[in-house]
Each structure stands twice: as structure tokens, then as C-alpha cells.
Amino acid sequence: MGGSKSEPRLCGAKTRSGGTCRAPAMRKARNGRCWMHGGKSPVPDKTAPYTGAVLPGEAALFAALPVGTVDDELKLCRLRLGRAAMAEAKLIASGESEGLARI
């Protein structure tokens, strides 16, 4: 691993061939390794954009939608369309026709 400020800090991990990794170490990695040897976390981001989009009662419906024919975004659109249809049915049943403009 490079010691002086002018030399870039190298990873230094042992490679399969027995040498040391010559890739530059990531600046924010606490272990001084490159992105291939421990610089990045393999864990997916838990704050993905659609994690809170499916309500708890809709999780079973989401899982039951066909996989492979549509992607997750289209599945969410189907759920949202279902929510809108249920809200519209409630407004029609209650006689509040002016509330339909909000949907």
C-alpha cells in the first residue's frame, strides 16, 4: 500500500495468482481495499424507490400478479389503478359525485 501522499494508495489484496492487487483503493473504504476486494457493499439498497409503494394488504396481490410478462413498475400501476377504481366505487355508492374530480 502506498505510503506517501504523492503515490496513490493501492489495494494490496492477495490475488489468485499470488501477487497483490494493484488497483487503487477507494477513498471512503475503511479497509483500504478497491471496489473488487471490499470497497463496496454487496447488500442492495433498502431505500429502493418502490419499497413503500405496496401497502401491507396489497402485498399478496402484488405477489400474485404474473411475473415475466410485466415489470415491477407496471405491476404497481395495476395496483394503483385498482385503488382508484375502489375509491371511485366508494364515491359513487355514497352519492358524492363531486368527489370524482379529485381522482
GROMACS .gro file of N, CA and C in nm:
model
  309
    1MET      N    1   0.085  -0.119   0.000
    1MET     CA    2   0.000   0.000   0.000
    1MET      C    3   0.089   0.123   0.000
    2GLY      N    4   0.053   0.221  -0.082
    2GLY     CA    5   0.133   0.342  -0.095
    2GLY      C    6   0.135   0.421   0.034
    3GLY      N    7   0.251   0.468   0.073
    3GLY     CA    8   0.262   0.539   0.198
    3GLY      C    9   0.265   0.689   0.185
    4SER      N   10   0.325   0.741   0.077
    4SER     CA   11   0.336   0.886   0.065
    4SER      C   12   0.212   0.945   0.000
    5LYS      N   13   0.195   1.076   0.016
    5LYS     CA   14   0.078   1.145  -0.038
    5LYS      C   15   0.081   1.151  -0.190
    6SER      N   16   0.200   1.152  -0.251
    6SER     CA   17   0.208   1.164  -0.396
    6SER      C   18   0.173   1.033  -0.466
    7GLU      N   19   0.198   0.920  -0.402
    7GLU     CA   20   0.166   0.790  -0.461
    7GLU      C   21   0.020   0.755  -0.430
    8PRO      N   22  -0.053   0.702  -0.529
    8PRO     CA   23  -0.189   0.659  -0.498
    8PRO      C   24  -0.188   0.536  -0.408
    9ARG      N   25  -0.280   0.531  -0.318
    9ARG     CA   26  -0.290   0.419  -0.226
    9ARG      C   27  -0.344   0.298  -0.302
   10LEU      N   28  -0.275   0.186  -0.295
   10LEU     CA   29  -0.316   0.067  -0.368
   10LEU      C   30  -0.388  -0.030  -0.276
   11CYS      N   31  -0.467  -0.117  -0.337
   11CYS     CA   32  -0.549  -0.212  -0.262
   11CYS      C   33  -0.462  -0.308  -0.180
   12GLY      N   34  -0.374  -0.381  -0.247
   12GLY     CA   35  -0.285  -0.472  -0.177
   12GLY      C   36  -0.343  -0.607  -0.142
   13ALA      N   37  -0.465  -0.638  -0.183
   13ALA     CA   38  -0.525  -0.768  -0.153
   13ALA      C   39  -0.451  -0.876  -0.231
   14LYS      N   40  -0.449  -0.997  -0.177
   14LYS     CA   41  -0.383  -1.108  -0.243
   14LYS      C   42  -0.469  -1.155  -0.360
   15THR      N   43  -0.408  -1.169  -0.477
   15THR     CA   44  -0.481  -1.213  -0.596
   15THR      C   45  -0.473  -1.364  -0.609
   16ARG      N   46  -0.548  -1.419  -0.705
   16ARG     CA   47  -0.547  -1.563  -0.727
   16ARG      C   48  -0.411  -1.611  -0.776
   17SER      N   49  -0.339  -1.525  -0.844
   17SER     CA   50  -0.206  -1.564  -0.895
   17SER      C   51  -0.098  -1.553  -0.787
   18GLY      N   52  -0.132  -1.505  -0.670
   18GLY     CA   53  -0.037  -1.495  -0.560
   18GLY      C   54   0.024  -1.358  -0.542
   19GLY      N   55   0.002  -1.269  -0.637
   19GLY     CA   56   0.056  -1.133  -0.626
   19GLY      C   57  -0.037  -1.045  -0.544
   20THR      N   58  -0.013  -0.916  -0.552
   20THR     CA   59  -0.100  -0.822  -0.482
   20THR      C   60  -0.179  -0.741  -0.583
   21CYS      N   61  -0.299  -0.702  -0.545
   21CYS     CA   62  -0.386  -0.623  -0.631
   21CYS      C   63  -0.326  -0.483  -0.645
   22ARG      N   64  -0.318  -0.435  -0.768
   22ARG     CA   65  -0.258  -0.306  -0.795
   22ARG      C   66  -0.363  -0.198  -0.820
   23ALA      N   67  -0.490  -0.230  -0.800
   23ALA     CA   68  -0.597  -0.133  -0.822
   23ALA      C   69  -0.593  -0.027  -0.712
   24PRO      N   70  -0.632   0.096  -0.744
   24PRO     CA   71  -0.633   0.200  -0.641
   24PRO      C   72  -0.740   0.172  -0.535
   25ALA      N   73  -0.705   0.198  -0.412
   25ALA     CA   74  -0.801   0.179  -0.303
   25ALA      C   75  -0.906   0.288  -0.309
   26MET      N   76  -1.027   0.254  -0.267
   26MET     CA   77  -1.134   0.353  -0.264
   26MET      C   78  -1.110   0.449  -0.149
   27ARG      N   79  -1.141   0.575  -0.170
   27ARG     CA   80  -1.117   0.676  -0.067
   27ARG      C   81  -1.202   0.654   0.056
   28LYS      N   82  -1.328   0.615   0.037
   28LYS     CA   83  -1.419   0.604   0.150
   28LYS      C   84  -1.418   0.466   0.215
   29ALA      N   85  -1.345   0.371   0.158
   29ALA     CA   86  -1.340   0.237   0.216
   29ALA      C   87  -1.253   0.239   0.341
   30ARG      N   88  -1.306   0.189   0.448
   30ARG     CA   89  -1.231   0.191   0.575
   30ARG      C   90  -1.120   0.087   0.579
   31ASN      N   91  -1.134  -0.017   0.496
   31ASN     CA   92  -1.034  -0.123   0.500
   31ASN      C   93  -0.921  -0.101   0.400
   32GLY      N   94  -0.926   0.007   0.321
   32GLY     CA   95  -0.819   0.038   0.227
   32GLY      C   96  -0.817  -0.050   0.104
   33ARG      N   97  -0.929  -0.111   0.070
   33ARG     CA   98  -0.935  -0.201  -0.044
   33ARG      C   99  -1.004  -0.134  -0.163
   34CYS      N  100  -0.987  -0.196  -0.281
   34CYS     CA  101  -1.051  -0.146  -0.402
   34CYS      C  102  -1.196  -0.195  -0.407
   35TRP      N  103  -1.266  -0.156  -0.512
   35TRP     CA  104  -1.407  -0.193  -0.524
   35TRP      C  105  -1.425  -0.343  -0.540
   36MET      N  106  -1.323  -0.415  -0.588
   36MET     CA  107  -1.335  -0.559  -0.607
   36MET      C  108  -1.306  -0.638  -0.479
   37HIS      N  109  -1.235  -0.579  -0.386
   37HIS     CA  110  -1.192  -0.651  -0.267
   37HIS      C  111  -1.245  -0.593  -0.137
   38GLY      N  112  -1.363  -0.541  -0.139
   38GLY     CA  113  -1.424  -0.497  -0.014
   38GLY      C  114  -1.453  -0.350  -0.005
   39GLY      N  115  -1.440  -0.277  -0.114
   39GLY     CA  116  -1.470  -0.135  -0.109
   39GLY      C  117  -1.618  -0.106  -0.112
   40LYS      N  118  -1.694  -0.187  -0.185
   40LYS     CA  119  -1.838  -0.166  -0.196
   40LYS      C  120  -1.911  -0.275  -0.120
   41SER      N  121  -2.031  -0.246  -0.076
   41SER     CA  122  -2.114  -0.343  -0.008
   41SER      C  123  -2.200  -0.418  -0.110
   42PRO      N  124  -2.209  -0.551  -0.101
   42PRO     CA  125  -2.293  -0.626  -0.194
   42PRO      C  126  -2.440  -0.622  -0.157
   43VAL      N  127  -2.474  -0.560  -0.046
   43VAL     CA  128  -2.612  -0.556   0.001
   43VAL      C  129  -2.692  -0.455  -0.082
   44PRO      N  130  -2.810  -0.493  -0.131
   44PRO     CA  131  -2.889  -0.397  -0.208
   44PRO      C  132  -2.939  -0.283  -0.121
   45ASP      N  133  -2.968  -0.172  -0.184
   45ASP     CA  134  -3.017  -0.055  -0.114
   45ASP      C  135  -3.159  -0.081  -0.064
   46LYS      N  136  -3.181  -0.065   0.067
   46LYS     CA  137  -3.313  -0.091   0.123
   46LYS      C  138  -3.408   0.027   0.105
   47THR      N  139  -3.357   0.136   0.055
   47THR     CA  140  -3.442   0.252   0.030
   47THR      C  141  -3.474   0.261  -0.118
   48ALA      N  142  -3.501   0.147  -0.179
   48ALA     CA  143  -3.536   0.143  -0.321
   48ALA      C  144  -3.663   0.225  -0.344
   49PRO      N  145  -3.682   0.277  -0.463
   49PRO     CA  146  -3.794   0.368  -0.487
   49PRO      C  147  -3.933   0.307  -0.468
   50TYR      N  148  -3.947   0.175  -0.478
   50TYR     CA  149  -4.080   0.116  -0.470
   50TYR      C  150  -4.104   0.037  -0.341
   51THR      N  151  -4.019   0.050  -0.241
   51THR     CA  152  -4.037  -0.031  -0.121
   51THR      C  153  -4.164   0.003  -0.046
   52GLY      N  154  -4.204   0.130  -0.041
   52GLY     CA  155  -4.324   0.167   0.032
   52GLY      C  156  -4.446   0.182  -0.056
   53ALA      N  157  -4.435   0.148  -0.184
   53ALA     CA  158  -4.547   0.168  -0.276
   53ALA      C  159  -4.657   0.065  -0.257
   54VAL      N  160  -4.621  -0.055  -0.216
   54VAL     CA  161  -4.720  -0.160  -0.195
   54VAL      C  162  -4.761  -0.158  -0.049
   55LEU      N  163  -4.889  -0.136  -0.025
   55LEU     CA  164  -4.941  -0.134   0.111
   55LEU      C  165  -4.943  -0.276   0.166
   56PRO      N  166  -4.943  -0.292   0.299
   56PRO     CA  167  -4.938  -0.427   0.356
   56PRO      C  168  -5.050  -0.520   0.306
   57GLY      N  169  -5.170  -0.468   0.290
   57GLY     CA  170  -5.280  -0.552   0.242
   57GLY      C  171  -5.268  -0.588   0.095
   58GLU      N  172  -5.184  -0.516   0.022
   58GLU     CA  173  -5.170  -0.541  -0.121
   58GLU      C  174  -5.050  -0.629  -0.154
   59ALA      N  175  -4.973  -0.667  -0.055
   59ALA     CA  176  -4.854  -0.748  -0.080
   59ALA      C  177  -4.889  -0.881  -0.145
   60ALA      N  178  -4.999  -0.944  -0.101
   60ALA     CA  179  -5.040  -1.071  -0.160
   60ALA      C  180  -5.084  -1.051  -0.304
   61LEU      N  181  -5.156  -0.941  -0.331
   61LEU     CA  182  -5.198  -0.912  -0.468
   61LEU      C  183  -5.076  -0.886  -0.557
   62PHE      N  184  -4.978  -0.816  -0.505
   62PHE     CA  185  -4.857  -0.785  -0.581
   62PHE      C  186  -4.782  -0.913  -0.616
   63ALA      N  187  -4.773  -1.004  -0.519
   63ALA     CA  188  -4.702  -1.129  -0.543
   63ALA      C  189  -4.777  -1.219  -0.641
   64ALA      N  190  -4.911  -1.206  -0.646
   64ALA     CA  191  -4.991  -1.292  -0.734
   64ALA      C  192  -4.993  -1.244  -0.878
   65LEU      N  193  -4.954  -1.120  -0.904
   65LEU     CA  194  -4.953  -1.070  -1.041
   65LEU      C  195  -4.849  -1.148  -1.123
   66PRO      N  196  -4.877  -1.171  -1.251
   66PRO     CA  197  -4.786  -1.253  -1.332
   66PRO      C  198  -4.647  -1.193  -1.343
   67VAL      N  199  -4.547  -1.278  -1.330
   67VAL     CA  200  -4.407  -1.235  -1.337
   67VAL      C  201  -4.353  -1.273  -1.475
   68GLY      N  202  -4.269  -1.190  -1.529
   68GLY     CA  203  -4.207  -1.218  -1.657
   68GLY      C  204  -4.277  -1.148  -1.772
   69THR      N  205  -4.406  -1.123  -1.758
   69THR     CA  206  -4.478  -1.055  -1.865
   69THR      C  207  -4.480  -0.904  -1.842
   70VAL      N  208  -4.471  -0.863  -1.717
   70VAL     CA  209  -4.469  -0.720  -1.684
   70VAL      C  210  -4.360  -0.696  -1.582
   71ASP      N  211  -4.306  -0.579  -1.580
   71ASP     CA  212  -4.206  -0.548  -1.479
   71ASP      C  213  -4.273  -0.489  -1.356
   72ASP      N  214  -4.195  -0.464  -1.254
   72ASP     CA  215  -4.250  -0.417  -1.126
   72ASP      C  216  -4.325  -0.285  -1.139
   73GLU      N  217  -4.279  -0.198  -1.224
   73GLU     CA  218  -4.346  -0.069  -1.236
   73GLU      C  219  -4.487  -0.085  -1.293
   74LEU      N  220  -4.503  -0.175  -1.390
   74LEU     CA  221  -4.637  -0.200  -1.444
   74LEU      C  222  -4.726  -0.269  -1.341
   75LYS      N  223  -4.666  -0.355  -1.260
   75LYS     CA  224  -4.743  -0.419  -1.154
   75LYS      C  225  -4.795  -0.315  -1.055
   76LEU      N  226  -4.710  -0.217  -1.023
   76LEU     CA  227  -4.752  -0.110  -0.933
   76LEU      C  228  -4.862  -0.026  -0.996
   77CYS      N  229  -4.853  -0.003  -1.125
   77CYS     CA  230  -4.960   0.072  -1.194
   77CYS      C  231  -5.093  -0.002  -1.185
   78ARG      N  232  -5.089  -0.134  -1.197
   78ARG     CA  233  -5.212  -0.213  -1.184
   78ARG      C  234  -5.272  -0.198  -1.044
   79LEU      N  235  -5.184  -0.201  -0.943
   79LEU     CA  236  -5.233  -0.184  -0.806
   79LEU      C  237  -5.292  -0.046  -0.785
   80ARG      N  238  -5.225   0.056  -0.837
   80ARG     CA  239  -5.276   0.192  -0.821
   80ARG      C  240  -5.407   0.211  -0.896
   81LEU      N  241  -5.421   0.149  -1.011
   81LEU     CA  242  -5.546   0.156  -1.085
   81LEU      C  243  -5.658   0.088  -1.006
   82GLY      N  244  -5.624  -0.022  -0.941
   82GLY     CA  245  -5.722  -0.089  -0.855
   82GLY      C  246  -5.764  -0.002  -0.738
   83ARG      N  247  -5.668   0.068  -0.678
   83ARG     CA  248  -5.700   0.160  -0.568
   83ARG      C  249  -5.795   0.269  -0.617
   84ALA      N  250  -5.767   0.325  -0.735
   84ALA     CA  251  -5.851   0.432  -0.789
   84ALA      C  252  -5.991   0.380  -0.820
   85ALA      N  253  -6.002   0.259  -0.872
   85ALA     CA  254  -6.133   0.201  -0.902
   85ALA      C  255  -6.214   0.179  -0.774
   86MET      N  256  -6.147   0.134  -0.669
   86MET     CA  257  -6.218   0.114  -0.541
   86MET      C  258  -6.263   0.248  -0.483
   87ALA      N  259  -6.178   0.349  -0.492
   87ALA     CA  260  -6.215   0.482  -0.441
   87ALA      C  261  -6.331   0.539  -0.521
   88GLU      N  262  -6.332   0.517  -0.652
   88GLU     CA  263  -6.441   0.565  -0.736
   88GLU      C  264  -6.571   0.494  -0.701
   89ALA      N  265  -6.564   0.363  -0.678
   89ALA     CA  266  -6.683   0.287  -0.642
   89ALA      C  267  -6.740   0.334  -0.508
   90LYS      N  268  -6.653   0.366  -0.413
   90LYS     CA  269  -6.700   0.416  -0.283
   90LYS      C  270  -6.770   0.551  -0.298
   91LEU      N  271  -6.713   0.639  -0.381
   91LEU     CA  272  -6.775   0.770  -0.402
   91LEU      C  273  -6.910   0.758  -0.472
   92ILE      N  274  -6.920   0.671  -0.569
   92ILE     CA  275  -7.046   0.651  -0.640
   92ILE      C  276  -7.150   0.593  -0.545
   93ALA      N  277  -7.109   0.496  -0.462
   93ALA     CA  278  -7.202   0.433  -0.368
   93ALA      C  279  -7.250   0.531  -0.262
   94SER      N  280  -7.165   0.625  -0.223
   94SER     CA  281  -7.203   0.722  -0.120
   94SER      C  282  -7.280   0.840  -0.178
   95GLY      N  283  -7.284   0.852  -0.311
   95GLY     CA  284  -7.358   0.960  -0.374
   95GLY      C  285  -7.280   1.090  -0.384
   96GLU      N  286  -7.153   1.089  -0.361
   96GLU     CA  287  -7.070   1.209  -0.370
   96GLU      C  288  -7.007   1.219  -0.509
   97SER      N  289  -7.084   1.263  -0.605
   97SER     CA  290  -7.033   1.270  -0.742
   97SER      C  291  -6.930   1.381  -0.761
   98GLU      N  292  -6.933   1.485  -0.676
   98GLU     CA  293  -6.836   1.593  -0.692
   98GLU      C  294  -6.696   1.548  -0.652
   99GLY      N  295  -6.685   1.444  -0.572
   99GLY     CA  296  -6.554   1.393  -0.532
   99GLY      C  297  -6.482   1.320  -0.644
  100LEU      N  298  -6.551   1.285  -0.752
  100LEU     CA  299  -6.488   1.214  -0.862
  100LEU      C  300  -6.385   1.299  -0.935
  101ALA      N  301  -6.397   1.429  -0.928
  101ALA     CA  302  -6.300   1.517  -0.994
  101ALA      C  303  -6.163   1.509  -0.927
  102ARG      N  304  -6.158   1.469  -0.801
  102ARG     CA  305  -6.030   1.459  -0.730
  102ARG      C  306  -5.952   1.334  -0.769
  103ILE      N  307  -6.017   1.235  -0.822
  103ILE     CA  308  -5.949   1.108  -0.853
  103ILE      C  309  -5.871   1.117  -0.980
   0.00000   0.00000   0.00000
